[in-house]
Short mmCIF file of C-alpha atoms in Angstrom, two decimals:
data_model
loop_
_atom_site.label_atom_id
_atom_site.label_comp_id
_atom_site.label_asym_id
_atom_site.label_seq_id
_atom_site.Cartn_x
_atom_site.Cartn_y
_atom_site.Cartn_z
CA UNK A 1 33.81 -2.52 28.86
CA UNK A 2 30.07 -3.04 28.27
CA UNK A 3 28.76 -4.16 24.90
CA UNK A 4 26.68 -1.42 23.24
CA UNK A 5 22.99 -2.22 22.76
CA UNK A 6 21.88 -3.39 19.31
CA UNK A 7 20.56 -0.68 16.98
CA UNK A 8 16.90 0.11 17.46
CA UNK A 9 14.42 -1.20 14.92
CA UNK A 10 12.83 1.48 12.75
CA UNK A 11 10.01 3.19 14.61
CA UNK A 12 6.54 2.11 13.51
CA UNK A 13 3.65 4.44 14.21
CA UNK A 14 0.06 3.23 14.25
CA UNK A 15 -2.12 5.94 12.73
CA UNK A 16 -5.17 6.99 14.70
CA UNK A 17 -8.36 8.23 13.02
CA UNK A 18 -7.12 11.85 12.94
CA UNK A 19 -3.82 10.83 11.30
CA UNK A 20 -5.68 8.62 8.79
CA UNK A 21 -7.96 11.58 7.93
CA UNK A 22 -4.86 13.65 7.08
CA UNK A 23 -3.49 11.09 4.60
CA UNK A 24 -3.54 11.90 0.87
CA UNK A 25 -5.62 8.73 0.36
CA UNK A 26 -8.51 6.86 1.91
CA UNK A 27 -8.82 3.12 2.49
CA UNK A 28 -11.62 0.95 3.83
CA UNK A 29 -10.16 -1.07 6.68
CA UNK A 30 -11.87 -4.28 7.78
CA UNK A 31 -12.19 -4.86 11.54
CA UNK A 32 -8.82 -5.60 13.12
CA UNK A 33 -6.76 -3.75 10.49
CA UNK A 34 -4.60 -0.67 10.99
CA UNK A 35 -2.40 1.64 8.96
CA UNK A 36 1.16 2.06 10.17
CA UNK A 37 4.09 4.07 8.93
CA UNK A 38 7.79 3.59 9.46
CA UNK A 39 10.58 6.05 8.80
CA UNK A 40 9.75 8.35 5.89
CA UNK A 41 12.17 9.07 3.07
CA UNK A 42 13.28 12.62 2.26
CA UNK A 43 10.28 13.25 -0.02
CA UNK A 44 8.05 10.19 0.34
CA UNK A 45 6.25 8.01 2.85
CA UNK A 46 5.36 4.33 2.78
CA UNK A 47 2.37 3.04 4.72
CA UNK A 48 1.49 -0.54 5.61
CA UNK A 49 -2.05 -1.80 6.04
CA UNK A 50 -1.85 -4.78 8.34
CA UNK A 51 -3.65 -7.07 10.74
CA UNK A 52 -1.46 -7.77 13.74
CA UNK A 53 2.06 -8.11 12.37
CA UNK A 54 0.93 -9.44 8.97
CA UNK A 55 1.16 -6.91 6.12
CA UNK A 56 -1.58 -7.03 3.48
CA UNK A 57 -1.22 -3.80 1.45
CA UNK A 58 1.54 -1.22 0.99
CA UNK A 59 0.94 2.40 -0.04
CA UNK A 60 3.66 4.74 -1.35
CA UNK A 61 2.97 8.49 -1.36
CA UNK A 62 5.66 10.55 -3.06
CA UNK A 63 6.97 12.12 -6.25
CA UNK A 64 7.96 9.04 -8.27
CA UNK A 65 7.05 5.45 -7.48
CA UNK A 66 8.50 2.28 -8.99
CA UNK A 67 5.19 1.34 -10.66
CA UNK A 68 4.76 -1.34 -11.84
CA UNK A 69 6.48 -3.82 -9.59
CA UNK A 70 4.36 -6.79 -10.71
CA UNK A 71 4.01 -8.07 -14.24
CA UNK A 72 0.59 -8.38 -15.82
CA UNK A 73 -1.93 -6.54 -17.93
CA UNK A 74 -2.16 -2.78 -17.33
CA UNK A 75 -5.64 -1.30 -17.43
CA UNK A 76 -6.75 2.26 -16.78
CA UNK A 77 -10.06 2.89 -15.06
CA UNK A 78 -11.50 4.95 -12.22
CA UNK A 79 -8.65 7.48 -12.38
CA UNK A 80 -5.89 4.96 -11.85
CA UNK A 81 -3.68 2.49 -13.69
CA UNK A 82 -3.92 -1.06 -12.39
CA UNK A 83 -1.90 -4.21 -12.96
CA UNK A 84 -3.93 -7.40 -13.32
CA UNK A 85 -2.10 -10.68 -12.89
CA UNK A 86 -3.70 -13.93 -14.04
CA UNK A 87 -3.07 -17.09 -12.03
CA UNK A 88 -4.88 -20.36 -12.73
CA UNK A 89 -7.29 -18.51 -14.99
CA UNK A 90 -8.25 -15.98 -12.27
CA UNK A 91 -7.40 -12.28 -12.63
CA UNK A 92 -6.14 -10.45 -9.55
CA UNK A 93 -5.68 -6.68 -9.25
CA UNK A 94 -2.26 -6.63 -7.58
CA UNK A 95 -1.34 -2.94 -7.74
CA UNK A 96 -2.68 0.50 -8.60
CA UNK A 97 -1.17 3.88 -9.40
CA UNK A 98 -2.90 7.22 -8.94
CA UNK A 99 -1.27 10.35 -10.36
CA UNK A 100 -2.13 13.74 -8.86
CA UNK A 101 -1.37 17.35 -9.72
CA UNK A 102 -0.60 18.20 -6.07
CA UNK A 103 2.01 16.63 -3.82
CA UNK A 104 2.36 13.78 -3.33
CA UNK A 105 2.27 13.36 -7.11
CA UNK A 106 1.88 9.57 -6.99
CA UNK A 107 -0.02 7.17 -4.77
CA UNK A 108 1.14 3.61 -5.51
CA UNK A 109 -0.78 0.75 -3.89
CA UNK A 110 0.26 -2.89 -4.01
CA UNK A 111 -0.76 -6.14 -2.37
CA UNK A 112 1.62 -8.41 -0.52
CA UNK A 113 2.19 -11.96 -1.76
CA UNK A 114 -0.49 -13.85 0.16
CA UNK A 115 -2.62 -16.92 -0.45
CA UNK A 116 -6.26 -17.87 -0.14
CA UNK A 117 -8.61 -15.69 1.88
CA UNK A 118 -5.77 -13.34 2.92
CA UNK A 119 -4.97 -12.69 -0.74
CA UNK A 120 -8.62 -11.93 -1.48
CA UNK A 121 -8.79 -9.60 1.52
CA UNK A 122 -5.60 -7.79 0.47
CA UNK A 123 -7.02 -7.29 -3.02
CA UNK A 124 -10.29 -5.97 -1.57
CA UNK A 125 -8.46 -3.46 0.65
CA UNK A 126 -6.19 -2.32 -2.21
CA UNK A 127 -9.24 -1.84 -4.45
CA UNK A 128 -10.80 0.38 -1.76
CA UNK A 129 -7.91 2.87 -1.76
CA UNK A 130 -8.71 6.21 -3.38
CA UNK A 131 -6.99 9.59 -3.46
CA UNK A 132 -8.25 12.64 -1.62
#
């Protein structure tokens, strides 16, 4: 009897410009970056902004996020709540939460744990996210 094949990895879809235009948020992507989505939940979606296979920023769009996931100072500005973490005397904006009246009610953006230039780039991309 043959051994069954291993289960398939969750499908990842790279979003083209039309699919990105239909998202409930915008993001400025540096050259070489893409937005991908995996399997959605019953009432939410999670998107990954990545370069190659390396994830830089995650975006949740749904009714109720788990904001905040990082510890730090919460500040409210530009229509969003942000968490600022201080490391070695430098403040980093590590996540943001937008609340909307229409679905999806929350857009939660957070950076991955990266170092150096990649960390700075992740923070820059996360700062560029805005709701439509």
